[in-house]
Coordinates of C-alpha atoms in Angstrom, one line a residue:
M1 CA -17.7 35.8 16.0
G2 CA -15.6 37.2 13.2
K3 CA -13.2 34.3 13.4
V4 CA -16.0 31.8 13.3
R5 CA -17.5 33.5 10.2
L6 CA -14.0 33.6 8.5
L7 CA -13.5 29.9 9.2
R8 CA -16.8 29.2 7.5
F9 CA -15.4 30.7 4.3
A10 CA -12.0 29.0 4.6
P11 CA -12.9 26.0 2.5
W12 CA -14.1 28.2 -0.4
L13 CA -10.9 30.3 -0.1
A14 CA -8.9 27.0 -0.2
A15 CA -10.8 25.9 -3.3
L16 CA -10.0 29.2 -5.1
A17 CA -6.4 28.9 -4.1
C18 CA -6.3 25.3 -5.5
L19 CA -7.9 26.4 -8.7
A20 CA -5.4 29.3 -9.1
F21 CA -2.6 26.9 -8.5
I22 CA -3.7 24.4 -11.1
A23 CA -4.4 27.1 -13.7
S24 CA -0.9 28.6 -13.1
A25 CA 1.0 25.3 -12.9
F26 CA -0.5 23.9 -16.1
Y27 CA -1.2 27.1 -18.0
P28 CA -2.9 27.4 -20.5
G29 CA -4.2 23.8 -19.9
Y30 CA -2.7 20.6 -21.3
M31 CA -4.1 19.1 -24.5
S32 CA -3.8 15.6 -25.9
S33 CA -4.5 14.7 -29.5
D34 CA -8.1 14.1 -28.5
T35 CA -8.3 17.5 -27.0
T36 CA -6.8 19.1 -30.1
D37 CA -9.4 17.4 -32.3
Q38 CA -12.2 18.7 -30.1
L39 CA -10.8 22.2 -30.2
N40 CA -10.7 22.0 -34.0
Q41 CA -14.4 20.9 -34.0
A42 CA -15.3 23.7 -31.6
R43 CA -13.7 26.4 -33.8
T44 CA -15.1 25.0 -37.1
A45 CA -18.5 24.0 -35.8
V46 CA -18.1 20.8 -37.7
Y47 CA -18.8 18.1 -35.1
G48 CA -17.7 14.5 -35.4
A49 CA -19.1 11.5 -33.5
W50 CA -15.8 10.1 -32.2
H51 CA -15.7 12.7 -29.4
P52 CA -18.8 14.1 -27.6
P53 CA -20.3 16.9 -29.8
V54 CA -21.9 18.5 -26.8
M55 CA -18.5 19.2 -25.3
A56 CA -17.1 20.6 -28.5
W57 CA -20.3 22.8 -28.8
W58 CA -19.9 24.1 -25.3
W59 CA -16.2 24.7 -25.8
R60 CA -17.2 26.8 -28.8
Q61 CA -19.2 29.1 -26.5
V62 CA -16.5 29.2 -23.8
D63 CA -13.8 29.9 -26.5
H64 CA -15.5 33.2 -27.3
V65 CA -15.0 34.3 -23.7
V66 CA -11.7 32.7 -22.8
P67 CA -9.9 31.4 -25.9
G68 CA -8.0 28.2 -26.1
P69 CA -7.7 25.4 -23.5
L70 CA -7.7 27.8 -20.5
G71 CA -11.5 28.4 -20.7
M72 CA -12.4 24.8 -20.5
L73 CA -9.7 24.2 -17.9
L74 CA -11.3 26.8 -15.7
F75 CA -14.8 25.4 -16.4
H76 CA -13.8 21.9 -15.4
C77 CA -11.9 23.0 -12.3
G78 CA -14.8 25.3 -11.4
M79 CA -17.2 22.3 -11.4
F80 CA -14.7 20.1 -9.6
F81 CA -13.9 22.5 -6.7
T82 CA -17.4 23.7 -6.3
G83 CA -18.6 20.0 -6.0
L84 CA -15.7 19.1 -3.7
T85 CA -16.2 22.1 -1.4
L86 CA -20.0 21.6 -1.3
V87 CA -19.5 17.9 -0.2
L88 CA -17.0 18.7 2.5
T89 CA -18.8 21.7 3.9
T90 CA -22.0 19.7 4.1
C91 CA -20.5 16.8 6.0
Q92 CA -17.5 18.1 7.8
R93 CA -16.6 21.0 10.1
P94 CA -14.9 24.1 8.5
L95 CA -11.3 23.2 9.5
V96 CA -11.6 19.6 8.3
A97 CA -13.4 20.8 5.1
T98 CA -10.6 23.2 4.4
L99 CA -7.9 20.6 4.9
G100 CA -9.9 18.2 2.8
V101 CA -10.2 20.6 -0.1
L102 CA -6.5 21.2 -0.1
G103 CA -5.6 17.6 0.4
V104 CA -7.9 16.2 -2.3
G105 CA -7.7 19.1 -4.7
L106 CA -3.9 19.0 -4.8
F107 CA -3.5 15.3 -4.5
P108 CA -1.3 14.2 -7.5
S109 CA -3.9 11.8 -9.0
V110 CA -6.4 14.7 -8.9
A111 CA -4.3 17.7 -9.9
G112 CA -2.4 15.7 -12.5
L113 CA -5.7 15.0 -14.3
L114 CA -7.3 18.4 -13.8
S115 CA -4.4 19.7 -15.8
T116 CA -5.8 18.4 -19.1
V117 CA -8.9 19.3 -21.0
W118 CA -10.3 15.8 -21.4
K119 CA -13.9 14.6 -21.7
D120 CA -13.2 12.2 -18.8
V121 CA -12.2 15.1 -16.5
G122 CA -15.3 17.1 -17.6
M123 CA -17.6 14.1 -16.9
A124 CA -16.1 13.3 -13.5
S125 CA -16.1 16.9 -12.4
A126 CA -19.8 17.3 -13.4
L127 CA -20.7 14.0 -11.6
L128 CA -19.0 15.3 -8.4
L129 CA -20.9 18.6 -8.7
G130 CA -24.2 16.8 -9.3
F131 CA -23.6 14.5 -6.3
A132 CA -22.7 17.4 -4.1
L133 CA -25.9 19.3 -5.1
V134 CA -28.1 16.3 -4.3
L135 CA -26.3 16.0 -1.0
R136 CA -27.0 19.6 -0.3
Y137 CA -30.6 19.2 -1.3
G138 CA -30.9 16.4 1.3
R139 CA -29.8 18.8 4.0
R140 CA -31.9 21.7 2.9
P141 CA -34.5 20.8 0.2
R142 CA -34.6 23.5 -2.5
W143 CA -35.9 22.9 -6.0
P144 CA -33.3 25.2 -7.7
V145 CA -30.5 23.0 -6.1
L146 CA -32.1 19.9 -7.6
A147 CA -32.4 21.5 -11.0
M148 CA -28.7 22.5 -11.0
A149 CA -27.9 18.9 -10.0
A150 CA -29.9 17.6 -13.0
L151 CA -28.1 20.0 -15.3
A152 CA -24.7 18.8 -14.0
L153 CA -25.6 15.1 -14.5
L154 CA -26.9 15.9 -18.0
Y155 CA -23.6 17.3 -18.9
A156 CA -21.8 14.3 -17.5
I157 CA -23.9 11.9 -19.5
A158 CA -23.5 14.0 -22.7
V159 CA -19.7 14.2 -22.7
R160 CA -19.2 10.4 -22.1
K161 CA -21.7 7.7 -23.1
N162 CA -20.9 5.6 -20.1
G163 CA -21.4 8.6 -17.8
A164 CA -25.0 7.4 -17.5
A165 CA -23.8 4.4 -15.6
A166 CA -22.5 6.7 -12.9
A167 CA -25.3 9.3 -13.0
V168 CA -28.3 7.0 -12.7
P169 CA -27.5 5.8 -9.1
I170 CA -27.2 9.5 -8.1
A171 CA -30.5 10.2 -9.8
V172 CA -32.1 7.3 -7.9
W173 CA -30.8 8.7 -4.6
A174 CA -32.1 12.1 -5.5
G175 CA -35.6 10.6 -6.1
V176 CA -35.5 8.9 -2.7
L177 CA -34.6 12.2 -1.0
V178 CA -37.4 14.0 -2.8
H179 CA -39.9 11.4 -1.9
R180 CA -38.8 11.3 1.8
H181 CA -39.0 15.1 1.9
R182 CA -42.6 15.1 0.5
A183 CA -43.7 12.1 2.5
P184 CA -41.4 11.4 5.5
A185 CA -43.2 8.3 6.7
A186 CA -43.3 6.6 3.3
R187 CA -40.8 4.1 1.9
G188 CA -38.2 5.4 -0.5
W189 CA -38.6 2.7 -3.3
L190 CA -41.2 4.8 -5.2
G191 CA -38.9 7.8 -5.1
G192 CA -36.0 5.7 -6.2
A193 CA -38.1 4.4 -9.2
V194 CA -38.9 8.0 -10.2
G195 CA -35.3 8.9 -9.9
A196 CA -34.3 6.0 -12.1
V197 CA -36.8 7.2 -14.7
A198 CA -35.4 10.7 -14.4
G199 CA -31.8 9.3 -14.9
V200 CA -32.9 7.5 -18.1
A201 CA -34.6 10.6 -19.3
L202 CA -31.4 12.6 -18.9
F203 CA -29.6 9.9 -20.9
V204 CA -32.2 10.1 -23.7
L205 CA -31.9 13.9 -23.7
A206 CA -28.1 13.9 -23.7
N207 CA -28.0 11.5 -26.7
A208 CA -30.6 13.5 -28.5
A209 CA -28.4 16.6 -28.1
N210 CA -25.4 14.8 -29.5
T211 CA -27.4 13.3 -32.3
L212 CA -28.8 16.8 -33.2
L213 CA -25.2 18.1 -33.5
V214 CA -23.9 15.2 -35.6
K215 CA -25.9 12.6 -37.6
A216 CA -23.2 10.1 -38.4
D217 CA -22.2 7.3 -35.9
S218 CA -18.5 6.5 -35.5
Y219 CA -19.2 2.9 -34.1
Q220 CA -16.7 3.3 -31.3
S221 CA -17.6 -0.1 -29.9
Q222 CA -15.8 -1.8 -32.8
Q223 CA -12.6 -1.1 -31.0
L224 CA -13.6 -3.6 -28.4
A225 CA -14.6 -6.2 -30.9
L226 CA -11.4 -5.9 -32.9
H227 CA -9.2 -6.0 -29.8
D228 CA -10.9 -9.2 -28.6
L229 CA -10.8 -10.8 -32.1
A230 CA -7.0 -10.0 -32.3
A231 CA -6.4 -11.8 -29.0
I232 CA -8.4 -14.8 -30.2
S233 CA -6.6 -14.8 -33.5
L234 CA -3.2 -15.1 -31.6
A235 CA -4.6 -17.9 -29.4
R236 CA -5.7 -19.9 -32.5
N237 CA -2.7 -18.9 -34.6
E238 CA -4.9 -17.8 -37.4
V239 CA -6.6 -14.5 -38.5
V240 CA -10.1 -14.5 -37.0
F241 CA -11.9 -11.4 -38.5
P242 CA -14.9 -10.9 -40.8
E243 CA -14.0 -10.9 -44.5
W244 CA -14.3 -7.1 -45.0
V245 CA -11.6 -6.6 -42.4
K246 CA -9.2 -9.0 -44.3
K247 CA -10.0 -7.4 -47.6
K248 CA -9.4 -3.8 -46.4
D249 CA -5.8 -4.7 -45.4
P250 CA -4.7 -8.1 -46.5
R251 CA -1.2 -7.5 -44.9
V252 CA -2.6 -8.1 -41.5
D253 CA -1.6 -11.7 -40.7
V254 CA -0.8 -13.5 -37.4
E255 CA 2.8 -12.1 -37.3
V256 CA 1.5 -8.5 -37.7
L257 CA -1.1 -9.1 -35.0
R258 CA 1.6 -10.5 -32.7
A259 CA 3.7 -7.4 -33.2
L260 CA 0.8 -5.0 -32.6
Y261 CA -1.3 -6.7 -30.0
T262 CA -1.0 -5.7 -26.3
P263 CA -3.5 -6.1 -23.5
N264 CA -2.6 -2.6 -22.3
T265 CA -4.4 -0.8 -25.1
V266 CA -6.1 -1.3 -28.4
C267 CA -4.3 1.8 -30.0
P268 CA -1.4 0.0 -31.7
L269 CA -3.8 -2.3 -33.5
L270 CA -5.8 0.5 -35.1
W271 CA -3.6 3.5 -35.5
G272 CA -0.1 4.2 -36.8
D273 CA 2.1 3.6 -39.8
G274 CA 2.2 0.3 -41.6
P275 CA -0.4 -2.5 -41.6
R276 CA -3.2 -2.0 -39.1
V277 CA -6.5 -3.6 -38.4
P278 CA -9.0 -1.5 -40.4
M279 CA -12.1 0.0 -38.9
T280 CA -15.4 0.9 -40.6
G281 CA -17.9 3.7 -40.9
D282 CA -20.3 1.5 -42.8
E283 CA -23.4 0.4 -40.8
A284 CA -23.7 -3.0 -42.5
E285 CA -20.0 -3.8 -42.0
Y286 CA -20.3 -2.7 -38.3
K287 CA -23.3 -5.0 -37.7
Q288 CA -21.5 -7.9 -39.4
L289 CA -18.5 -7.3 -37.2
M290 CA -20.5 -7.2 -33.9
S291 CA -22.4 -10.4 -34.9
Y292 CA -19.2 -12.2 -35.9
W293 CA -17.6 -11.0 -32.6
L294 CA -20.3 -12.5 -30.4
T295 CA -20.3 -15.8 -32.3
T296 CA -16.5 -16.1 -32.1
I297 CA -16.5 -15.4 -28.3
R298 CA -19.0 -18.3 -27.8
G299 CA -16.7 -20.6 -29.6
N300 CA -13.5 -19.4 -28.0
L301 CA -14.5 -18.6 -24.4
G302 CA -11.2 -19.7 -22.9
P303 CA -8.9 -17.4 -25.0
Y304 CA -11.5 -14.5 -24.7
L305 CA -11.6 -14.8 -20.8
K306 CA -7.8 -15.0 -20.6
H307 CA -7.5 -11.8 -22.8
R308 CA -10.1 -10.0 -20.7
L309 CA -8.4 -10.9 -17.4
R310 CA -5.2 -9.5 -18.7
V311 CA -6.9 -6.3 -19.8
S312 CA -8.6 -6.0 -16.4
A313 CA -5.3 -6.5 -14.6
N314 CA -3.8 -3.7 -16.7
I315 CA -6.7 -1.3 -16.0
L316 CA -6.4 -2.0 -12.3
G317 CA -2.7 -1.3 -12.5
L318 CA -1.8 -4.9 -11.4
D319 CA 0.2 -5.8 -14.5
G320 CA 2.5 -3.3 -16.2
P321 CA 2.6 0.5 -16.4
V322 CA -0.5 2.7 -16.9
Y323 CA -0.9 5.9 -18.9
A324 CA -1.2 8.1 -15.9
F325 CA -1.4 11.7 -17.1
E326 CA -0.7 14.0 -20.0
S327 CA 2.8 15.7 -20.0
G328 CA 2.0 18.8 -22.1
I329 CA 0.3 20.1 -25.1
Y330 CA 0.0 18.1 -28.3
T331 CA 1.1 19.7 -31.5
N332 CA -1.7 21.9 -32.7
P333 CA -2.3 24.5 -35.5
Y334 CA -3.0 27.3 -33.0
G335 CA 0.4 27.6 -31.4
Y336 CA -0.6 26.7 -27.9
K337 CA 2.4 25.6 -25.8
V338 CA 3.0 24.9 -22.1
A339 CA 4.2 28.0 -20.2
D340 CA 7.8 27.1 -19.2
T341 CA 7.8 28.3 -15.6
G342 CA 9.5 27.1 -12.5
L343 CA 6.1 26.1 -11.0
N344 CA 5.3 23.9 -14.0
R345 CA 8.8 22.2 -13.9
F346 CA 8.4 21.7 -10.2
V347 CA 5.0 20.1 -10.4
M348 CA 5.8 17.9 -13.4
A349 CA 8.9 16.7 -11.6
I350 CA 6.8 15.5 -8.7
L351 CA 4.2 13.9 -11.1
R352 CA 6.9 12.0 -13.0
K353 CA 8.4 10.7 -9.8
L354 CA 5.1 9.4 -8.8
D355 CA 4.3 7.9 -12.2
N356 CA 3.6 4.2 -12.0
T357 CA 3.5 4.3 -8.2
V358 CA 0.4 3.3 -6.1
V359 CA -0.8 6.9 -6.5
F360 CA -1.8 6.2 -10.1
K361 CA -3.0 2.6 -9.7
A362 CA -6.7 2.0 -9.9
W363 CA -6.6 -1.0 -7.6
A364 CA -5.6 1.2 -4.6
Y365 CA -8.8 3.3 -5.1
V366 CA -10.9 0.3 -5.5
A367 CA -9.6 -1.0 -2.2
L368 CA -10.2 2.3 -0.5
T369 CA -13.8 2.3 -1.9
L370 CA -14.5 -1.2 -0.5
V371 CA -13.1 -0.3 2.9
A372 CA -15.2 2.9 3.0
F373 CA -18.3 1.0 2.0
G374 CA -17.6 -1.7 4.6
L375 CA -17.4 1.1 7.3
S376 CA -20.8 2.4 6.1
F377 CA -22.4 -0.6 8.0
L378 CA -21.3 0.8 11.3
P379 CA -24.2 1.9 13.5
R380 CA -25.3 5.5 13.7
L381 CA -23.7 6.5 10.4
E382 CA -24.9 10.0 9.6
R383 CA -25.0 9.8 5.8
R384 CA -25.4 6.1 4.9
S385 CA -27.6 6.8 1.9
A386 CA -25.0 9.2 0.5
V387 CA -22.3 6.6 1.0
V388 CA -24.4 3.9 -0.7
A389 CA -25.2 6.3 -3.6
L390 CA -21.6 7.2 -4.3
F391 CA -20.4 3.7 -3.9
A392 CA -23.1 2.4 -6.4
S393 CA -22.1 5.2 -8.8
S394 CA -18.5 4.2 -8.7
V395 CA -19.1 0.5 -9.0
C396 CA -21.6 0.9 -11.9
F397 CA -19.1 3.1 -13.7
F398 CA -15.9 1.1 -13.1
G399 CA -17.3 -2.4 -13.2
P400 CA -18.1 -2.5 -16.9
Y401 CA -14.5 -1.5 -17.8
L402 CA -13.4 -4.9 -16.7
I403 CA -15.4 -6.3 -19.6
I404 CA -15.3 -3.5 -22.2
G405 CA -12.2 -1.5 -21.2
P406 CA -10.2 -0.5 -24.3
A407 CA -7.0 0.6 -22.5
N408 CA -5.2 1.1 -19.2
D409 CA -5.5 4.9 -19.3
F410 CA -5.9 6.2 -15.7
R411 CA -8.2 8.9 -16.9
L412 CA -10.9 6.4 -17.9
V413 CA -11.5 5.4 -14.3
W414 CA -11.0 8.9 -12.8
W415 CA -14.6 9.2 -11.5
S416 CA -14.0 6.1 -9.4
V417 CA -10.8 7.6 -8.1
L418 CA -12.7 10.8 -7.0
A419 CA -15.4 8.7 -5.4
A420 CA -12.8 6.8 -3.4
L421 CA -11.2 10.0 -2.1
V422 CA -14.5 11.6 -1.1
L423 CA -16.1 8.5 0.5
P424 CA -14.1 8.7 3.8
F425 CA -15.3 12.2 4.4
L426 CA -18.9 11.0 4.1
V427 CA -18.3 7.9 6.3
F428 CA -16.7 10.0 9.1
S429 CA -19.0 13.0 8.7
K430 CA -20.0 15.2 11.6
A431 CA -23.3 14.7 13.3
E432 CA -26.3 16.6 12.0
A433 CA -27.4 19.4 14.2
P434 CA -30.7 18.5 15.8
A435 CA -33.7 20.3 14.2
A436 CA -35.2 23.0 16.4
A437 CA -38.2 21.8 18.2
A438 CA -41.5 23.3 17.0
Q439 CA -42.8 25.9 19.4
P440 CA -46.4 25.2 20.6
E441 CA -49.0 27.7 19.6
P442 CA -50.2 29.9 22.5
A443 CA -53.4 28.8 24.1
P444 CA -56.4 30.9 23.1
S445 CA -57.3 33.6 25.5
N446 CA -60.5 33.4 27.5
R447 CA -60.8 37.1 27.4

């Protein structure tokens, strides 16, 4: 009996071990330039719109308890491993769940991203936790579990605008489960509709929270328009931008664009020394740009589609290298540096050896997702609704990147990577234990 009880706790012990390993290997937590900017905002309480204000606000609270990147590293890893362990202990037996936690948690494309305090990592970890809690609710309906799932999904939406695309399918699934629990014989479409409304409500609430923290808009979608217009300019061999763009930096001609443009990423076009395509913070200029962009696409559909296909191939990892993971801590005014330990050197040596291999190629995870979804049509699948919900979340999240993707950063598609790694455990889940038969009430006594 003692061994059985210990085995039940083994997946959670494995999760704690994985969390400790990642915190030790990447101590105190990797930081990119984006991360450093967010930490600055957290400590000054001056929030900008380029990065999610809610994440910086929350980091400010965490920073009081565990200063620096370590606090947020532990927060993200805590959400991730709680979600992963909940999923695996719900759908697999303890031994398989334990091995799954170790295998997925320490897999290079997972551990290598958990190393860094990124909004993408926070979003995906919160989505996994939200999905896991809904899955647990389906097994044993409890309202506090559903409330915690809603809170996790709310955080995921707040820290990345496109997090809603991944969260709404999970909310729809939650609505179906609630409806079936309350009315087992009824169809689930009504519950799904209520879940969709709840998902939209979470999106509105998350945006209201971000707006409350910062009033100004950074107009991030202008990156997409400027990237597309640069590609069309090169195809037509003339500068195709609104007049305000040309006036702000007249040095930007076709030759400059040819030197700066790459389908891999928009960054060289917009940031760096020398002539660059200017951006705007003015609402009127932004609206003019977006209108000009749509009109130009209609008149140059061929060059636009060719450019977008090249960008999509790069995001999928089919054409050229990808930006797989962060290698350390960006220069910062707080003096944070990577701890130079043997464990860190060992782990980074493995990651660098795997860089630009199939481990960090999005196409491999898309293929795994499609195979897992195909297997979901097998008869007597225990958790078909969970598989469909996770598949829909991954597709709704990843699909738009093929149209609006700004760069081939692996972290941008990390939620779809996690979904691909979790789906096989759902497809090959253990059978549910049959519910205990209701005992008939004793017959009334004649005495």
